[in-house]
CSV table of C-alpha atoms and ligand atoms in Angstrom, one decimal:
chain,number,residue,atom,x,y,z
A,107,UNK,CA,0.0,0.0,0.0
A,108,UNK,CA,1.6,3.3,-0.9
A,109,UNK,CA,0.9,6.0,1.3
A,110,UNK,CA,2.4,9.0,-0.3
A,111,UNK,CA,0.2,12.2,-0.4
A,112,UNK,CA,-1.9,12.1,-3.3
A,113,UNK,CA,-2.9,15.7,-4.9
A,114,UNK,CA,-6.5,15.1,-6.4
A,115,UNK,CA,-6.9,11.8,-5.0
A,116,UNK,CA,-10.3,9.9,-3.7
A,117,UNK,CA,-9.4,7.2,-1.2
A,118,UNK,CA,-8.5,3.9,-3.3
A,119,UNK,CA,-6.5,6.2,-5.5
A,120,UNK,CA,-4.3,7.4,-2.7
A,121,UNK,CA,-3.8,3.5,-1.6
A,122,UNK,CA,-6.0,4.1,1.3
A,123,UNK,CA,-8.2,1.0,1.4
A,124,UNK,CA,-8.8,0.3,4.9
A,125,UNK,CA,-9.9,4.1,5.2
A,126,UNK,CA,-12.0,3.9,2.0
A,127,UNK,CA,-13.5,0.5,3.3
A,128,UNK,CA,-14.5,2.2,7.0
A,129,UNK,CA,-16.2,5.5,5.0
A,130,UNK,CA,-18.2,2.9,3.0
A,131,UNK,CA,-19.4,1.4,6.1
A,132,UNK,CA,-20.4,4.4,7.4
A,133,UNK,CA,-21.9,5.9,4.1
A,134,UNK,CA,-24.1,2.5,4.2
A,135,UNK,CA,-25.7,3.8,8.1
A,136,UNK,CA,-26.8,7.1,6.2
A,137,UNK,CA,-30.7,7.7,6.8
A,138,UNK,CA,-32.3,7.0,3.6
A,139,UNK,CA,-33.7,10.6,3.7
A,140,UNK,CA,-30.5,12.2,4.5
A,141,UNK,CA,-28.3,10.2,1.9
A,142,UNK,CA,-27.2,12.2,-1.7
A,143,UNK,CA,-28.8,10.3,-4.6
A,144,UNK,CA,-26.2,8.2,-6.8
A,145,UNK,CA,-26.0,10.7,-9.5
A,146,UNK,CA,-25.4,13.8,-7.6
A,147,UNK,CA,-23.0,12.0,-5.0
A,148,UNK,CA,-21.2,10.9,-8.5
A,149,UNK,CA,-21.1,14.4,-9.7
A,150,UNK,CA,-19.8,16.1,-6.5
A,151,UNK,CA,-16.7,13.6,-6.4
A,152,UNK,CA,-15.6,14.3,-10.0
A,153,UNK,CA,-16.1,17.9,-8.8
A,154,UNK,CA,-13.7,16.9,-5.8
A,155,UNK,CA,-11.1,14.9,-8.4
A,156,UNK,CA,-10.4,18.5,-10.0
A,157,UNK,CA,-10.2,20.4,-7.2
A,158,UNK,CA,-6.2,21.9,-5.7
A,159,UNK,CA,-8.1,21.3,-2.1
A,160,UNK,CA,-8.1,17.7,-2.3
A,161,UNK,CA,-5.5,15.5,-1.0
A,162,UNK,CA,-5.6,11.4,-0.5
A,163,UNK,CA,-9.1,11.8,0.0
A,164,UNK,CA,-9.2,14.9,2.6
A,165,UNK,CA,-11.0,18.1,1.6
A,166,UNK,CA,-8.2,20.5,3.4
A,167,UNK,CA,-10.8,22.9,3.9
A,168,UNK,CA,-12.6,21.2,6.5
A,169,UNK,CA,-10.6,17.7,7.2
A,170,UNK,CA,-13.4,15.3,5.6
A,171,UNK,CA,-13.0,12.3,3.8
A,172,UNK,CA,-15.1,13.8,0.8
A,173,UNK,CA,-16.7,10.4,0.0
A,174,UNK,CA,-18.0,10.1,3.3
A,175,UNK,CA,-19.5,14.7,3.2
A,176,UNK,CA,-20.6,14.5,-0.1
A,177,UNK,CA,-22.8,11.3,0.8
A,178,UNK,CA,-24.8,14.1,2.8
A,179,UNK,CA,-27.7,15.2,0.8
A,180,UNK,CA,-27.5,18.2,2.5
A,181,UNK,CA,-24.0,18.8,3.1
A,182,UNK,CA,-22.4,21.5,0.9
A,183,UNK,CA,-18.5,22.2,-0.5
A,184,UNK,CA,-17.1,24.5,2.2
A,185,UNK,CA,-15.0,26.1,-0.3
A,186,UNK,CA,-17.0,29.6,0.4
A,187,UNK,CA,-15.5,30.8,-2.9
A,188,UNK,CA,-15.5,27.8,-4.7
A,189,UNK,CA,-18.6,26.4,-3.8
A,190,UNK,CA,-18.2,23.2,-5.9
A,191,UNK,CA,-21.3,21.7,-5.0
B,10,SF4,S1,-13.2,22.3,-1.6
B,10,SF4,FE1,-15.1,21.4,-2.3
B,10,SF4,S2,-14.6,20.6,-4.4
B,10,SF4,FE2,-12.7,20.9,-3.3
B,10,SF4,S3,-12.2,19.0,-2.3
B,10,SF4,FE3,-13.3,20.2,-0.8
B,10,SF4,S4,-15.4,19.6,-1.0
B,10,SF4,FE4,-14.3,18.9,-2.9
């Protein structure tokens, strides 16, 4: 498992499986009514993949695992400039 920081990264792309594995765990406990719909949750990590703020998986603006914040319906990029999604 390579461990390196990983600029643009989501979690299995930074070598971080046991991380990735644990987020999907928890993504999976979501409320039905709280959780993103497959389509949006798809769009909002593509938005993530080209984004400078993401590193092996972290959003450096706020210290999430962006699999696991944008599974959120409600949750939002907290980028205040950016506002990605
Ligand atoms: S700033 Fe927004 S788009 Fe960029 S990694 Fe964080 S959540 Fe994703």
């Amino acid at each position: 498992m390579d461990l390196r920081e990983c600029k643009k990264c989501l979690l299995l792309q930074s070598g971080e499986e046991d991380n990735y594995n644990l987020v999907q765990e928890y993504i999976k406990k979501i409320k039905p009514g709280e959780k993103c719909p497959d389509g949006l949750y798809s769009e909002r990590l593509e938005k993530c993949k080209r984004c400078d703020n993401l590193i092996s998986g972290v959003c450096i603006k706020c210290g999430c695992y962006v699999e696991f914040r944008a599974a959120y319906k409600n949750k939002k990029c907290p980028d205040a400039k950016l506002k990605a999604w």
